[in-house]
């Protein structure tokens, strides 16, 4: 059974795994850029967020180059991108570390975008989802590929209240850009 949240406004945590990265020789992992496919898929993710009305009030983004480039290319698809916080703690973070960063988000934020890395983001989604619509949980359990987007919804007065099994996984999509 899913624990009940405290009464409060609807909040959405939109989790975006960074787009496909390249593996250039001699480049440290943190500095790896997007691959050509990632440069196509990141704008598609931005369009998907806009099309589904999942635009965030704030974005939290890993400082890794591939995550920052994903953010930049996705946000270019929106009229006015929201503020973004680049947080080194999100690079290589596990689910509890990601949740700790989310809990620091100001109460005024209703929709938060988190751009990070696997396995941490996938584990966070599965930890927070007490239930899922349709086959969303199975989709994430099977694979949460690059550029995948998951939307978790819950009611709460603040982000500090977000806890494991509290949210509903409402959507999972994997936007892909078209080859030129």
PDB file of C-alpha atoms in Angstrom:
ATOM      1  CA  UNK A   1       0.000   0.000   0.000  1.00  0.00           C
ATOM      2  CA  UNK A   2       1.232   3.474  -0.880  1.00  0.00           C
ATOM      3  CA  UNK A   3       1.747   5.838   2.089  1.00  0.00           C
ATOM      4  CA  UNK A   4      -0.491   8.882   2.053  1.00  0.00           C
ATOM      5  CA  UNK A   5       1.094  12.238   1.524  1.00  0.00           C
ATOM      6  CA  UNK A   6       0.180  15.266   3.519  1.00  0.00           C
ATOM      7  CA  UNK A   7      -2.392  17.453   1.850  1.00  0.00           C
ATOM      8  CA  UNK A   8      -0.908  19.995  -0.468  1.00  0.00           C
ATOM      9  CA  UNK A   9      -0.664  21.108  -4.065  1.00  0.00           C
ATOM     10  CA  UNK A  10       0.086  18.735  -6.913  1.00  0.00           C
ATOM     11  CA  UNK A  11       3.822  18.500  -7.469  1.00  0.00           C
ATOM     12  CA  UNK A  12       5.627  16.856 -10.352  1.00  0.00           C
ATOM     13  CA  UNK A  13       9.155  15.554 -10.466  1.00  0.00           C
ATOM     14  CA  UNK A  14      10.196  15.193 -14.104  1.00  0.00           C
ATOM     15  CA  UNK A  15      13.294  13.006 -14.374  1.00  0.00           C
ATOM     16  CA  UNK A  16      15.353  13.188 -17.555  1.00  0.00           C
ATOM     17  CA  UNK A  17      18.301  10.904 -18.127  1.00  0.00           C
ATOM     18  CA  UNK A  18      20.969  12.781 -20.099  1.00  0.00           C
ATOM     19  CA  UNK A  19      21.054  12.131 -23.842  1.00  0.00           C
ATOM     20  CA  UNK A  20      23.451   9.668 -25.493  1.00  0.00           C
ATOM     21  CA  UNK A  21      27.063  10.564 -24.834  1.00  0.00           C
ATOM     22  CA  UNK A  22      30.235  10.052 -26.813  1.00  0.00           C
ATOM     23  CA  UNK A  23      33.279   8.169 -25.517  1.00  0.00           C
ATOM     24  CA  UNK A  24      36.268  10.142 -26.851  1.00  0.00           C
ATOM     25  CA  UNK A  25      39.639   8.614 -25.970  1.00  0.00           C
ATOM     26  CA  UNK A  26      41.420  10.259 -23.073  1.00  0.00           C
ATOM     27  CA  UNK A  27      38.435  12.380 -21.987  1.00  0.00           C
ATOM     28  CA  UNK A  28      37.494  12.028 -18.301  1.00  0.00           C
ATOM     29  CA  UNK A  29      33.965  10.706 -17.705  1.00  0.00           C
ATOM     30  CA  UNK A  30      32.712  14.020 -16.293  1.00  0.00           C
ATOM     31  CA  UNK A  31      33.825  15.824 -19.467  1.00  0.00           C
ATOM     32  CA  UNK A  32      32.280  13.467 -22.047  1.00  0.00           C
ATOM     33  CA  UNK A  33      30.103  15.367 -24.561  1.00  0.00           C
ATOM     34  CA  UNK A  34      26.954  14.261 -26.303  1.00  0.00           C
ATOM     35  CA  UNK A  35      27.219  11.916 -29.254  1.00  0.00           C
ATOM     36  CA  UNK A  36      25.506  12.895 -32.538  1.00  0.00           C
ATOM     37  CA  UNK A  37      22.427  10.873 -31.507  1.00  0.00           C
ATOM     38  CA  UNK A  38      22.364  12.702 -28.176  1.00  0.00           C
ATOM     39  CA  UNK A  39      22.501  16.046 -29.979  1.00  0.00           C
ATOM     40  CA  UNK A  40      19.371  14.956 -31.908  1.00  0.00           C
ATOM     41  CA  UNK A  41      17.541  13.423 -28.944  1.00  0.00           C
ATOM     42  CA  UNK A  42      18.002  16.222 -26.383  1.00  0.00           C
ATOM     43  CA  UNK A  43      15.945  18.760 -28.402  1.00  0.00           C
ATOM     44  CA  UNK A  44      13.313  16.042 -28.922  1.00  0.00           C
ATOM     45  CA  UNK A  45      13.147  15.658 -25.131  1.00  0.00           C
ATOM     46  CA  UNK A  46      12.632  19.416 -24.792  1.00  0.00           C
ATOM     47  CA  UNK A  47       9.819  19.330 -27.345  1.00  0.00           C
ATOM     48  CA  UNK A  48       8.230  16.374 -25.563  1.00  0.00           C
ATOM     49  CA  UNK A  49       8.261  18.238 -22.235  1.00  0.00           C
ATOM     50  CA  UNK A  50       6.650  21.282 -23.835  1.00  0.00           C
ATOM     51  CA  UNK A  51       4.103  19.237 -25.761  1.00  0.00           C
ATOM     52  CA  UNK A  52       2.983  17.360 -22.654  1.00  0.00           C
ATOM     53  CA  UNK A  53       2.859  20.535 -20.516  1.00  0.00           C
ATOM     54  CA  UNK A  54       5.652  19.262 -18.245  1.00  0.00           C
ATOM     55  CA  UNK A  55       7.732  22.433 -18.345  1.00  0.00           C
ATOM     56  CA  UNK A  56       9.498  22.922 -15.034  1.00  0.00           C
ATOM     57  CA  UNK A  57       9.586  25.866 -12.670  1.00  0.00           C
ATOM     58  CA  UNK A  58      13.185  24.920 -11.861  1.00  0.00           C
ATOM     59  CA  UNK A  59      15.753  22.479 -13.224  1.00  0.00           C
ATOM     60  CA  UNK A  60      18.434  20.661 -11.259  1.00  0.00           C
ATOM     61  CA  UNK A  61      21.207  19.412 -13.525  1.00  0.00           C
ATOM     62  CA  UNK A  62      24.376  17.417 -13.058  1.00  0.00           C
ATOM     63  CA  UNK A  63      27.552  19.318 -13.886  1.00  0.00           C
ATOM     64  CA  UNK A  64      28.737  16.613 -16.296  1.00  0.00           C
ATOM     65  CA  UNK A  65      29.178  18.009 -19.804  1.00  0.00           C
ATOM     66  CA  UNK A  66      26.675  15.552 -21.320  1.00  0.00           C
ATOM     67  CA  UNK A  67      24.007  16.551 -18.769  1.00  0.00           C
ATOM     68  CA  UNK A  68      24.642  20.274 -19.266  1.00  0.00           C
ATOM     69  CA  UNK A  69      24.438  19.869 -23.050  1.00  0.00           C
ATOM     70  CA  UNK A  70      21.201  17.900 -22.666  1.00  0.00           C
ATOM     71  CA  UNK A  71      19.774  20.758 -20.604  1.00  0.00           C
ATOM     72  CA  UNK A  72      20.888  23.424 -23.079  1.00  0.00           C
ATOM     73  CA  UNK A  73      19.490  21.641 -26.133  1.00  0.00           C
ATOM     74  CA  UNK A  74      16.209  20.746 -24.404  1.00  0.00           C
ATOM     75  CA  UNK A  75      15.703  24.234 -22.953  1.00  0.00           C
ATOM     76  CA  UNK A  76      16.284  25.843 -26.387  1.00  0.00           C
ATOM     77  CA  UNK A  77      12.920  24.328 -27.371  1.00  0.00           C
ATOM     78  CA  UNK A  78      11.017  26.521 -24.894  1.00  0.00           C
ATOM     79  CA  UNK A  79      10.138  30.193 -25.105  1.00  0.00           C
ATOM     80  CA  UNK A  80      11.616  31.122 -21.752  1.00  0.00           C
ATOM     81  CA  UNK A  81      13.586  28.421 -19.961  1.00  0.00           C
ATOM     82  CA  UNK A  82      13.232  28.262 -16.187  1.00  0.00           C
ATOM     83  CA  UNK A  83      16.138  28.821 -13.827  1.00  0.00           C
ATOM     84  CA  UNK A  84      18.642  25.971 -13.657  1.00  0.00           C
ATOM     85  CA  UNK A  85      20.926  24.916 -10.843  1.00  0.00           C
ATOM     86  CA  UNK A  86      23.998  22.940 -11.849  1.00  0.00           C
ATOM     87  CA  UNK A  87      24.886  20.706  -8.913  1.00  0.00           C
ATOM     88  CA  UNK A  88      28.067  18.621  -8.839  1.00  0.00           C
ATOM     89  CA  UNK A  89      26.463  16.335  -6.241  1.00  0.00           C
ATOM     90  CA  UNK A  90      24.132  14.987  -8.944  1.00  0.00           C
ATOM     91  CA  UNK A  91      27.032  13.534 -10.937  1.00  0.00           C
ATOM     92  CA  UNK A  92      27.291   9.873  -9.979  1.00  0.00           C
ATOM     93  CA  UNK A  93      24.673  10.277  -7.250  1.00  0.00           C
ATOM     94  CA  UNK A  94      22.654   7.347  -5.977  1.00  0.00           C
ATOM     95  CA  UNK A  95      18.922   7.528  -5.250  1.00  0.00           C
ATOM     96  CA  UNK A  96      19.242   8.771  -1.629  1.00  0.00           C
ATOM     97  CA  UNK A  97      21.669  11.511  -2.712  1.00  0.00           C
ATOM     98  CA  UNK A  98      19.348  12.593  -5.518  1.00  0.00           C
ATOM     99  CA  UNK A  99      16.376  12.647  -3.151  1.00  0.00           C
ATOM    100  CA  UNK A 100      18.380  14.776  -0.699  1.00  0.00           C
ATOM    101  CA  UNK A 101      19.007  17.339  -3.462  1.00  0.00           C
ATOM    102  CA  UNK A 102      15.316  17.314  -4.462  1.00  0.00           C
ATOM    103  CA  UNK A 103      14.276  17.919  -0.866  1.00  0.00           C
ATOM    104  CA  UNK A 104      16.258  21.193  -0.905  1.00  0.00           C
ATOM    105  CA  UNK A 105      14.036  22.661  -3.624  1.00  0.00           C
ATOM    106  CA  UNK A 106      11.973  25.695  -2.565  1.00  0.00           C
ATOM    107  CA  UNK A 107       8.323  25.109  -1.737  1.00  0.00           C
ATOM    108  CA  UNK A 108       7.169  27.529  -4.484  1.00  0.00           C
ATOM    109  CA  UNK A 109       8.388  25.087  -7.178  1.00  0.00           C
ATOM    110  CA  UNK A 110       5.523  22.877  -8.356  1.00  0.00           C
ATOM    111  CA  UNK A 111       7.256  21.122 -11.278  1.00  0.00           C
ATOM    112  CA  UNK A 112      10.915  20.208 -10.950  1.00  0.00           C
ATOM    113  CA  UNK A 113      13.128  18.831 -13.716  1.00  0.00           C
ATOM    114  CA  UNK A 114      16.028  16.639 -12.612  1.00  0.00           C
ATOM    115  CA  UNK A 115      18.692  15.840 -15.231  1.00  0.00           C
ATOM    116  CA  UNK A 116      21.076  13.117 -14.170  1.00  0.00           C
ATOM    117  CA  UNK A 117      22.635   9.746 -14.735  1.00  0.00           C
ATOM    118  CA  UNK A 118      21.881   6.062 -14.419  1.00  0.00           C
ATOM    119  CA  UNK A 119      21.691   4.030 -12.325  1.00  0.00           C
ATOM    120  CA  UNK A 120      20.812   6.792  -9.851  1.00  0.00           C
ATOM    121  CA  UNK A 121      17.871   8.358 -11.699  1.00  0.00           C
ATOM    122  CA  UNK A 122      16.308   4.986 -12.490  1.00  0.00           C
ATOM    123  CA  UNK A 123      16.653   3.881  -8.871  1.00  0.00           C
ATOM    124  CA  UNK A 124      15.151   7.180  -7.681  1.00  0.00           C
ATOM    125  CA  UNK A 125      12.101   6.727  -9.917  1.00  0.00           C
ATOM    126  CA  UNK A 126      11.526   3.176  -8.695  1.00  0.00           C
ATOM    127  CA  UNK A 127      12.062   4.192  -5.050  1.00  0.00           C
ATOM    128  CA  UNK A 128       9.614   7.105  -5.196  1.00  0.00           C
ATOM    129  CA  UNK A 129       6.884   5.401  -7.222  1.00  0.00           C
ATOM    130  CA  UNK A 130       4.400   3.716  -4.934  1.00  0.00           C
ATOM    131  CA  UNK A 131       2.392   2.879  -8.034  1.00  0.00           C
ATOM    132  CA  UNK A 132       2.352   3.604 -11.735  1.00  0.00           C
ATOM    133  CA  UNK A 133      -0.214   4.172 -14.440  1.00  0.00           C
ATOM    134  CA  UNK A 134      -0.495   1.508 -17.134  1.00  0.00           C
ATOM    135  CA  UNK A 135       2.889  -0.199 -17.602  1.00  0.00           C
ATOM    136  CA  UNK A 136       5.091   2.737 -16.566  1.00  0.00           C
ATOM    137  CA  UNK A 137       6.795   0.879 -13.708  1.00  0.00           C
ATOM    138  CA  UNK A 138       7.552  -2.090 -15.958  1.00  0.00           C
ATOM    139  CA  UNK A 139       9.011   0.257 -18.576  1.00  0.00           C
ATOM    140  CA  UNK A 140      11.434   1.756 -16.060  1.00  0.00           C
ATOM    141  CA  UNK A 141      12.313  -1.635 -14.574  1.00  0.00           C
ATOM    142  CA  UNK A 142      13.059  -2.999 -18.060  1.00  0.00           C
ATOM    143  CA  UNK A 143      15.204  -0.081 -19.223  1.00  0.00           C
ATOM    144  CA  UNK A 144      15.491   3.650 -18.639  1.00  0.00           C
ATOM    145  CA  UNK A 145      17.581   4.621 -21.672  1.00  0.00           C
ATOM    146  CA  UNK A 146      19.312   7.867 -22.504  1.00  0.00           C
ATOM    147  CA  UNK A 147      16.892  10.769 -23.096  1.00  0.00           C
ATOM    148  CA  UNK A 148      14.136   8.917 -21.240  1.00  0.00           C
ATOM    149  CA  UNK A 149      11.659  11.058 -19.303  1.00  0.00           C
ATOM    150  CA  UNK A 150       9.660   9.901 -16.296  1.00  0.00           C
ATOM    151  CA  UNK A 151       7.018  11.968 -14.507  1.00  0.00           C
ATOM    152  CA  UNK A 152       6.227  11.381 -10.838  1.00  0.00           C
ATOM    153  CA  UNK A 153       3.225  13.173  -9.334  1.00  0.00           C
ATOM    154  CA  UNK A 154       2.286  13.618  -5.680  1.00  0.00           C
ATOM    155  CA  UNK A 155       0.557  16.042  -3.338  1.00  0.00           C
ATOM    156  CA  UNK A 156       2.606  17.753  -0.685  1.00  0.00           C
ATOM    157  CA  UNK A 157       3.233  21.035   1.019  1.00  0.00           C
ATOM    158  CA  UNK A 158       6.973  20.963   0.354  1.00  0.00           C
ATOM    159  CA  UNK A 159       9.628  18.923  -1.407  1.00  0.00           C
ATOM    160  CA  UNK A 160      10.956  17.889   1.999  1.00  0.00           C
ATOM    161  CA  UNK A 161       7.889  15.646   2.346  1.00  0.00           C
ATOM    162  CA  UNK A 162       8.737  13.563  -0.729  1.00  0.00           C
ATOM    163  CA  UNK A 163       9.513  10.018   0.414  1.00  0.00           C
ATOM    164  CA  UNK A 164       9.868   6.524  -1.042  1.00  0.00           C
ATOM    165  CA  UNK A 165       6.658   4.999  -2.416  1.00  0.00           C
ATOM    166  CA  UNK A 166       4.804   8.316  -2.109  1.00  0.00           C
ATOM    167  CA  UNK A 167       4.502   9.337  -5.765  1.00  0.00           C
ATOM    168  CA  UNK A 168       2.547   8.029  -8.721  1.00  0.00           C
ATOM    169  CA  UNK A 169       4.562   7.340 -11.874  1.00  0.00           C
ATOM    170  CA  UNK A 170       2.228   8.871 -14.441  1.00  0.00           C
ATOM    171  CA  UNK A 171       4.281   8.866 -17.624  1.00  0.00           C
ATOM    172  CA  UNK A 172       7.399   7.437 -19.223  1.00  0.00           C
ATOM    173  CA  UNK A 173       8.549   8.412 -22.698  1.00  0.00           C
ATOM    174  CA  UNK A 174      11.755   8.127 -24.706  1.00  0.00           C
ATOM    175  CA  UNK A 175      11.891  11.023 -27.191  1.00  0.00           C
ATOM    176  CA  UNK A 176      14.086  10.464 -30.221  1.00  0.00           C
ATOM    177  CA  UNK A 177      15.258  13.006 -32.759  1.00  0.00           C
ATOM    178  CA  UNK A 178      15.239  12.314 -36.466  1.00  0.00           C
ATOM    179  CA  UNK A 179      18.408  11.767 -38.436  1.00  0.00           C
ATOM    180  CA  UNK A 180      19.056  14.471 -41.010  1.00  0.00           C
TER     181      UNK A 180
END
